[in-house]
CSV table of C-alpha atoms and ligand atoms in Angstrom, one decimal:
chain,number,residue,atom,x,y,z
A,1,MET,CA,0.0,0.0,0.0
A,2,SER,CA,1.4,3.4,-0.9
A,3,THR,CA,1.7,6.2,1.7
A,4,SER,CA,-0.9,8.9,1.3
A,5,ASN,CA,-0.7,12.5,2.2
A,6,LYS,CA,-4.3,13.4,1.2
A,7,VAL,CA,-6.3,11.9,4.0
A,8,GLU,CA,-8.8,14.0,5.9
A,9,GLY,CA,-10.4,12.8,9.1
A,10,THR,CA,-11.6,14.2,12.3
A,11,ALA,CA,-12.1,12.6,15.7
A,12,GLU,CA,-12.5,13.8,19.3
A,13,ALA,CA,-11.9,11.8,22.5
A,14,ARG,CA,-12.0,12.2,26.2
A,15,ALA,CA,-9.7,10.4,28.7
A,16,GLY,CA,-9.7,10.7,32.5
A,17,ALA,CA,-6.6,11.5,34.5
A,18,ASN,CA,-5.2,8.7,36.7
A,19,PHE,CA,-3.3,8.6,39.9
A,20,ALA,CA,-0.9,5.8,40.7
A,21,LEU,CA,-1.3,3.9,44.0
A,22,ILE,CA,1.9,2.0,43.2
A,23,LYS,CA,4.1,4.4,41.3
A,24,TYR,CA,5.9,4.5,38.0
A,25,TRP,CA,9.3,6.2,38.7
A,26,GLY,CA,12.2,5.3,36.4
A,27,LYS,CA,12.7,4.2,32.8
A,28,ALA,CA,14.3,1.0,31.4
A,29,ASP,CA,14.4,2.5,27.9
A,30,ALA,CA,14.1,6.2,27.4
A,31,ARG,CA,13.8,6.0,23.6
A,32,LEU,CA,10.8,3.7,23.7
A,33,ASN,CA,9.7,5.1,27.1
A,34,VAL,CA,9.5,1.7,28.7
A,35,PRO,CA,9.2,2.0,32.5
A,36,ALA,CA,11.7,0.4,34.9
A,37,VAL,CA,8.9,-0.7,37.2
A,38,GLY,CA,5.2,-1.7,36.8
A,39,SER,CA,2.5,0.4,38.4
A,40,ILE,CA,-1.1,0.3,39.6
A,41,SER,CA,-3.5,3.3,39.2
A,42,ILE,CA,-7.1,4.5,39.5
A,43,THR,CA,-8.7,6.4,36.6
A,44,LEU,CA,-10.9,9.4,37.5
A,45,ASP,CA,-14.1,10.6,36.0
A,46,ALA,CA,-14.1,14.3,37.0
A,47,LEU,CA,-10.6,15.3,35.8
A,48,TRP,CA,-10.2,14.8,32.1
A,49,SER,CA,-8.6,15.9,28.8
A,50,GLU,CA,-10.6,16.3,25.6
A,51,THR,CA,-8.6,16.2,22.4
A,52,LYS,CA,-9.6,16.8,18.8
A,53,VAL,CA,-7.5,15.6,15.9
A,54,VAL,CA,-8.2,17.1,12.5
A,55,LEU,CA,-6.1,15.8,9.6
A,56,ASP,CA,-5.5,18.6,7.1
A,57,PRO,CA,-3.6,17.9,3.8
A,58,LYS,CA,-2.9,21.6,3.6
A,59,LEU,CA,-0.7,21.6,6.8
A,60,THR,CA,3.1,21.1,6.4
A,61,ALA,CA,3.5,20.5,10.2
A,62,ASP,CA,1.3,19.4,13.1
A,63,GLU,CA,-0.2,22.3,15.1
A,64,PHE,CA,-0.9,21.7,18.8
A,65,SER,CA,-2.7,23.8,21.2
A,66,LEU,CA,-3.6,23.2,24.8
A,67,ASN,CA,-6.3,25.2,26.6
A,68,GLY,CA,-6.4,27.6,23.7
A,69,ARG,CA,-2.7,28.3,23.7
A,70,THR,CA,0.0,27.0,21.2
A,71,ARG,CA,2.4,24.8,23.1
A,72,SER,CA,5.6,24.5,21.2
A,73,GLU,CA,7.4,22.8,24.1
A,74,GLU,CA,5.1,19.8,23.8
A,75,GLN,CA,4.7,19.8,20.0
A,76,GLY,CA,7.6,17.4,19.4
A,77,LYS,CA,6.2,14.7,21.7
A,78,VAL,CA,2.7,15.1,20.4
A,79,SER,CA,3.9,14.8,16.8
A,80,ALA,CA,6.1,11.8,17.6
A,81,CYS,CA,3.1,10.0,19.2
A,82,LEU,CA,0.9,10.7,16.2
A,83,ASP,CA,3.7,9.6,13.9
A,84,LEU,CA,3.4,6.1,15.4
A,85,LEU,CA,-0.2,6.0,14.3
A,86,ARG,CA,0.4,7.6,10.9
A,87,ALA,CA,3.1,5.0,10.2
A,88,ARG,CA,0.6,2.3,11.0
A,89,ALA,CA,-2.1,3.9,8.8
A,90,LYS,CA,0.4,4.5,6.1
A,91,VAL,CA,-0.6,8.2,6.0
A,92,LYS,CA,1.6,11.3,6.2
A,93,THR,CA,-1.1,13.9,6.6
A,94,ARG,CA,-0.4,16.5,9.3
A,95,ALA,CA,-2.9,17.4,11.9
A,96,ARG,CA,-4.4,20.2,13.9
A,97,ILE,CA,-4.6,19.0,17.5
A,98,THR,CA,-6.6,20.9,20.0
A,99,SER,CA,-6.7,19.7,23.6
A,100,ARG,CA,-8.1,21.0,26.8
A,101,ASN,CA,-7.9,19.9,30.4
A,102,ASN,CA,-10.6,20.7,32.9
A,103,PHE,CA,-8.1,20.8,35.7
A,104,PRO,CA,-4.7,22.5,36.4
A,105,THR,CA,-2.0,21.5,33.8
A,106,GLY,CA,1.4,20.3,34.7
A,107,ALA,CA,1.1,20.7,38.5
A,108,GLY,CA,1.2,17.0,39.4
A,109,LEU,CA,-2.4,16.2,38.4
A,110,ALA,CA,-1.6,13.8,35.6
A,111,SER,CA,-2.3,16.0,32.7
A,112,SER,CA,0.1,14.1,30.4
A,113,ALA,CA,-1.6,10.9,31.3
A,114,SER,CA,-5.1,12.0,30.2
A,115,GLY,CA,-3.7,14.1,27.4
A,116,PHE,CA,-1.8,11.4,25.6
A,117,ALA,CA,-4.5,8.7,26.2
A,118,ALA,CA,-7.1,11.2,24.6
A,119,LEU,CA,-4.6,12.0,21.8
A,120,VAL,CA,-4.0,8.3,20.8
A,121,THR,CA,-7.7,7.6,20.9
A,122,ALA,CA,-8.7,10.6,18.8
A,123,GLY,CA,-5.7,10.2,16.5
A,124,ALA,CA,-6.5,6.6,15.8
A,125,GLY,CA,-10.2,7.6,15.2
A,126,ALA,CA,-9.1,10.4,12.7
A,127,LEU,CA,-6.8,8.0,10.8
A,128,GLY,CA,-9.5,5.3,10.7
A,129,LEU,CA,-7.3,2.8,12.7
A,130,ASP,CA,-9.1,0.2,14.7
A,131,LEU,CA,-6.6,-0.3,17.5
A,132,SER,CA,-7.1,-2.8,20.3
A,133,PRO,CA,-7.0,-1.3,23.8
A,134,ARG,CA,-3.6,-2.9,24.2
A,135,GLU,CA,-2.3,-1.3,21.1
A,136,SER,CA,-3.7,2.1,22.2
A,137,SER,CA,-1.9,1.6,25.6
A,138,ILE,CA,1.4,0.9,23.9
A,139,ALA,CA,1.1,4.0,21.7
A,140,ALA,CA,0.0,6.2,24.6
A,141,ARG,CA,3.0,4.9,26.7
A,142,GLN,CA,5.4,6.3,24.1
A,143,GLY,CA,3.8,9.8,24.7
A,144,SER,CA,3.9,9.5,28.5
A,145,GLY,CA,4.3,6.3,30.6
A,146,SER,CA,1.3,7.0,32.8
A,147,ALA,CA,-0.9,7.6,29.8
A,148,ALA,CA,-0.8,3.9,29.0
A,149,ARG,CA,-3.0,3.5,32.1
A,150,SER,CA,-5.6,6.2,31.2
A,151,VAL,CA,-6.7,4.1,28.2
A,152,PHE,CA,-8.6,2.0,30.8
A,153,GLY,CA,-11.1,2.8,33.5
A,154,GLY,CA,-11.2,1.8,37.2
A,155,PHE,CA,-8.2,0.0,38.7
A,156,VAL,CA,-5.4,-0.5,36.2
A,157,GLU,CA,-2.1,-2.3,36.2
A,158,MET,CA,0.8,-1.3,33.9
A,159,HIS,CA,3.3,-4.0,33.1
A,160,ALA,CA,6.9,-2.8,32.8
A,161,GLY,CA,7.7,-5.6,30.3
A,162,THR,CA,11.0,-7.0,29.2
A,163,ALA,CA,10.8,-7.2,25.4
A,164,PRO,CA,13.4,-5.0,23.6
A,165,ASP,CA,10.7,-3.6,21.3
A,166,GLY,CA,8.5,-2.5,24.2
A,167,LEU,CA,5.6,-4.6,23.0
A,168,ASP,CA,4.9,-6.2,26.3
A,169,SER,CA,4.9,-2.9,28.1
A,170,PHE,CA,1.2,-2.0,28.3
A,171,ALA,CA,-1.6,-1.5,30.9
A,172,GLU,CA,-4.5,-3.7,31.6
A,173,PRO,CA,-7.7,-3.3,33.6
A,174,LEU,CA,-7.7,-4.9,37.0
A,175,LEU,CA,-11.1,-4.0,38.3
A,176,ASP,CA,-14.0,-1.9,37.1
A,177,ALA,CA,-14.8,1.5,38.7
A,178,ALA,CA,-18.2,0.2,39.7
A,179,ALA,CA,-16.8,-2.9,41.4
A,180,TRP,CA,-15.1,-0.9,44.1
A,181,PRO,CA,-16.4,2.7,43.9
A,182,LEU,CA,-13.7,4.6,45.8
A,183,GLU,CA,-13.5,8.4,45.7
A,184,VAL,CA,-10.7,10.9,45.6
A,185,VAL,CA,-10.4,14.3,47.3
A,186,ILE,CA,-7.5,16.3,45.9
A,187,ALA,CA,-6.0,19.1,48.0
A,188,VAL,CA,-4.5,21.7,45.6
A,189,THR,CA,-1.6,23.4,47.5
A,190,ALA,CA,0.0,25.3,44.6
A,191,THR,CA,-1.2,26.2,41.1
A,192,GLY,CA,1.9,26.8,39.0
A,193,GLU,CA,3.6,24.2,36.8
A,194,LYS,CA,6.1,22.1,38.6
A,195,GLU,CA,9.8,23.0,38.4
A,196,VAL,CA,11.2,19.5,37.5
A,197,GLY,CA,9.0,17.4,35.3
A,198,SER,CA,8.5,13.6,35.8
A,199,SER,CA,10.9,12.5,33.0
A,200,SER,CA,13.8,14.6,34.2
A,201,GLY,CA,13.0,13.8,37.8
A,202,MET,CA,13.2,10.1,37.0
A,203,THR,CA,16.4,10.4,35.1
A,204,ARG,CA,18.0,12.3,38.0
A,205,SER,CA,16.8,9.8,40.6
A,206,ALA,CA,18.2,6.9,38.6
A,207,LYS,CA,21.5,8.6,38.1
A,208,SER,CA,22.2,10.0,41.5
A,209,SER,CA,19.9,8.6,44.2
A,210,PRO,CA,21.5,5.8,46.3
A,211,TYR,CA,17.9,4.6,47.1
A,212,TYR,CA,16.9,4.2,43.4
A,213,PRO,CA,18.1,0.6,43.1
A,214,ALA,CA,16.2,-0.4,46.2
A,215,TRP,CA,13.1,1.3,44.9
A,216,VAL,CA,13.2,-0.7,41.7
A,217,GLU,CA,14.0,-4.0,43.5
A,218,ASN,CA,11.1,-3.7,45.9
A,219,GLN,CA,8.4,-2.8,43.3
A,220,PRO,CA,7.3,-6.4,42.4
A,221,ALA,CA,6.4,-7.1,46.0
A,222,ASP,CA,4.4,-3.9,46.3
A,223,LEU,CA,2.6,-4.6,43.1
A,224,ALA,CA,1.7,-8.1,44.4
A,225,THR,CA,0.4,-6.7,47.7
A,226,ALA,CA,-1.7,-4.0,46.0
A,227,ARG,CA,-3.1,-6.4,43.4
A,228,ALA,CA,-4.2,-8.8,46.2
A,229,ALA,CA,-5.7,-5.9,48.2
A,230,ILE,CA,-7.7,-4.7,45.2
A,231,GLU,CA,-8.9,-8.2,44.4
A,232,ALA,CA,-10.1,-8.6,48.0
A,233,ARG,CA,-11.4,-5.0,48.3
A,234,ASP,CA,-9.3,-4.7,51.4
A,235,PHE,CA,-9.1,-1.0,52.0
A,236,ALA,CA,-6.7,-1.1,55.0
A,237,ALA,CA,-4.2,-3.3,53.1
A,238,LEU,CA,-4.4,-1.0,50.0
A,239,ALA,CA,-4.0,2.1,52.2
A,240,ASP,CA,-0.8,0.7,53.9
A,241,ILE,CA,0.9,-0.3,50.7
A,242,ALA,CA,-0.1,2.8,48.7
A,243,GLU,CA,1.3,5.2,51.3
A,244,HIS,CA,4.4,3.1,51.7
A,245,ASN,CA,5.0,3.0,48.0
A,246,CYS,CA,4.4,6.7,47.6
A,247,LEU,CA,6.8,7.6,50.4
A,248,LYS,CA,9.5,5.3,49.0
A,249,MET,CA,9.2,7.0,45.6
A,250,HIS,CA,9.6,10.4,47.2
A,251,ALA,CA,12.5,9.2,49.4
A,252,ALA,CA,14.3,8.1,46.3
A,253,ALA,CA,13.6,11.5,44.7
A,254,ILE,CA,14.6,13.5,47.8
A,255,ALA,CA,17.9,11.6,47.9
A,256,ALA,CA,18.8,12.6,44.3
A,257,GLN,CA,21.5,15.2,43.6
A,258,PRO,CA,20.4,17.9,43.3
A,259,PRO,CA,17.4,16.9,45.5
A,260,LEU,CA,13.9,16.6,44.2
A,261,VAL,CA,11.5,17.9,46.9
A,262,TYR,CA,8.1,18.1,45.2
A,263,TRP,CA,6.3,18.9,48.5
A,264,ASN,CA,5.5,22.2,50.2
A,265,GLY,CA,4.6,22.7,53.8
A,266,ALA,CA,0.9,22.2,53.1
A,267,THR,CA,1.6,18.9,51.4
A,268,VAL,CA,3.2,17.6,54.6
A,269,GLU,CA,0.3,19.0,56.8
A,270,CYS,CA,-2.2,17.2,54.5
A,271,LEU,CA,-0.3,14.0,54.8
A,272,HIS,CA,-0.5,14.2,58.6
A,273,ALA,CA,-4.2,15.1,58.5
A,274,VAL,CA,-5.0,12.0,56.4
A,275,ARG,CA,-3.0,9.8,58.7
A,276,LYS,CA,-4.7,11.2,61.7
A,277,LEU,CA,-8.1,10.6,60.2
A,278,ARG,CA,-7.2,7.0,59.4
A,279,ALA,CA,-5.9,6.4,62.9
A,280,ALA,CA,-9.3,7.6,64.1
A,281,GLY,CA,-11.0,4.9,61.9
A,282,VAL,CA,-11.8,6.9,58.8
A,283,PRO,CA,-11.1,4.9,55.6
A,284,VAL,CA,-8.7,7.2,53.8
A,285,PHE,CA,-5.1,7.2,52.5
A,286,PHE,CA,-2.9,9.6,50.6
A,287,THR,CA,-0.9,9.6,47.5
A,288,ILE,CA,1.4,12.3,46.1
A,289,ASP,CA,2.9,12.5,42.6
A,290,ALA,CA,5.7,14.7,41.2
A,291,GLY,CA,4.1,17.9,42.5
A,292,PRO,CA,2.8,19.3,45.8
A,293,GLN,CA,-0.9,18.2,45.5
A,294,VAL,CA,-2.2,15.6,47.9
A,295,LYS,CA,-4.7,13.0,46.7
A,296,ALA,CA,-6.8,11.4,49.4
A,297,VAL,CA,-8.4,8.2,48.4
A,298,CYS,CA,-11.5,7.3,50.5
A,299,THR,CA,-14.7,5.4,50.6
A,300,PRO,CA,-17.9,7.3,49.5
A,301,GLY,CA,-19.1,7.5,53.1
A,302,ALA,CA,-15.9,9.1,54.3
A,303,ARG,CA,-15.7,11.8,51.7
A,304,SER,CA,-17.3,14.7,53.6
A,305,GLN,CA,-15.1,14.1,56.7
A,306,VAL,CA,-12.0,14.0,54.4
A,307,GLU,CA,-13.1,17.2,52.7
A,308,ALA,CA,-13.6,19.0,56.0
A,309,ALA,CA,-10.2,17.9,57.4
A,310,LEU,CA,-8.3,18.9,54.3
A,311,ARG,CA,-10.1,22.2,53.9
A,312,SER,CA,-9.0,23.2,57.3
A,313,VAL,CA,-5.3,22.6,56.5
A,314,PRO,CA,-3.6,26.1,56.1
A,315,GLY,CA,-2.2,26.4,52.6
A,316,VAL,CA,-4.9,24.3,50.9
A,317,LEU,CA,-6.1,26.5,48.1
A,318,GLU,CA,-8.8,24.4,46.6
A,319,LEU,CA,-10.4,20.9,46.8
A,320,LEU,CA,-11.3,18.8,43.8
A,321,THR,CA,-13.3,15.6,44.1
A,322,SER,CA,-13.8,12.7,41.8
A,323,ARG,CA,-15.2,9.2,41.6
A,324,LEU,CA,-13.4,6.5,39.6
A,325,GLY,CA,-14.2,6.7,35.9
A,326,PRO,CA,-14.1,5.0,32.5
A,327,GLY,CA,-11.3,4.5,30.1
A,328,ALA,CA,-10.6,6.7,27.1
A,329,GLU,CA,-13.5,7.1,24.6
A,330,LEU,CA,-14.3,8.7,21.3
A,331,PHE,CA,-17.3,11.0,21.4
B,401,DP6,C1,5.0,10.4,39.7
B,401,DP6,O1,4.0,9.4,33.0
B,401,DP6,O2,4.5,11.8,33.5
B,401,DP6,O3,3.1,10.5,38.4
B,401,DP6,O4,6.7,8.8,30.9
B,401,DP6,O5,8.2,10.6,31.4
B,401,DP6,O6,5.9,11.1,30.6
B,401,DP6,P1,6.8,10.2,31.4
B,401,DP6,O7,6.4,10.3,32.9
B,401,DP6,P2,4.9,10.4,33.6
B,401,DP6,O8,5.3,10.0,35.1
B,401,DP6,C2,4.4,9.8,36.1
B,401,DP6,C3,5.1,9.8,37.4
B,401,DP6,C4,4.2,9.8,38.6
B,401,DP6,C5,3.9,8.4,39.0
B,401,DP6,C6,2.8,7.6,38.2
B,401,DP6,O9,1.9,8.3,37.6
B,401,DP6,O10,2.9,6.4,38.2
């Protein structure tokens, strides 16, 4: 089949952000963006990216805008991800890509996860490709590792994989959102974009943190513990392993040179507030990504207590709440 540059097509998709309970931190292959460790996450329904891909034979280069603003800094990654799909469709046509997030971008709220999952879904739709969810996950991973998980809803596991071509490095659903309807209260403690992005934070940790090898070595055991807790809907067990894994990731990052301290004072106060609530019998635990926001995962019945506790922490600017949600979808 010859390669065409005359194809026109349009598609729009929505994907939810996801938060990892067992974290991805470190790469085995930077070129293919294969993670060094597996991870387990929850996909959210209230925080999402919507992305529209319009193939236009008149364009000589892709055009990418996010929240109404041209983003040249992300253009290369977006084009590279679409190139994977174009190669598969044997099409060269460039595209106009417009994306929007309904939540703060780049502040540790998983905007690249929902963004690339929506991009791959819309891109495949515009190109007329019928990708399996696994193929979408593999393509999304090459845009951003965590995006491989936002292809699916509910509880999701990402396999690091070992194949040199990265074809066994994809996410799979573990449990539907409705099967264990947990909720998340997000304490926003800063609104700017983070200083050191995840990719460079991971590279720095791998290069210079003495704790990085231990982090990687321990991950299979944490994944097994979390998987079993999710299967058994054992909140206490999931709470313990998720907080432990999150703090280990941050310990490895803090021990890098120069150090990666993603937290501010309010982050630490929120962490204590959540632990205090749990000690008092409220089913809630925290997780924190490469930014200062605290995500408190709780049962639906505990949500109002969690909101009240986090709202009263000095330095908390805003609370966002979400249920678990579906995977990426065309609309
Ligand atoms: C701390 O998926 O943003 O949120 O693959 O380099 O784009 P790249 O990294 P990214 O890293 C996410 C890191 C994390 C933990 C997680 O989501 O598992």
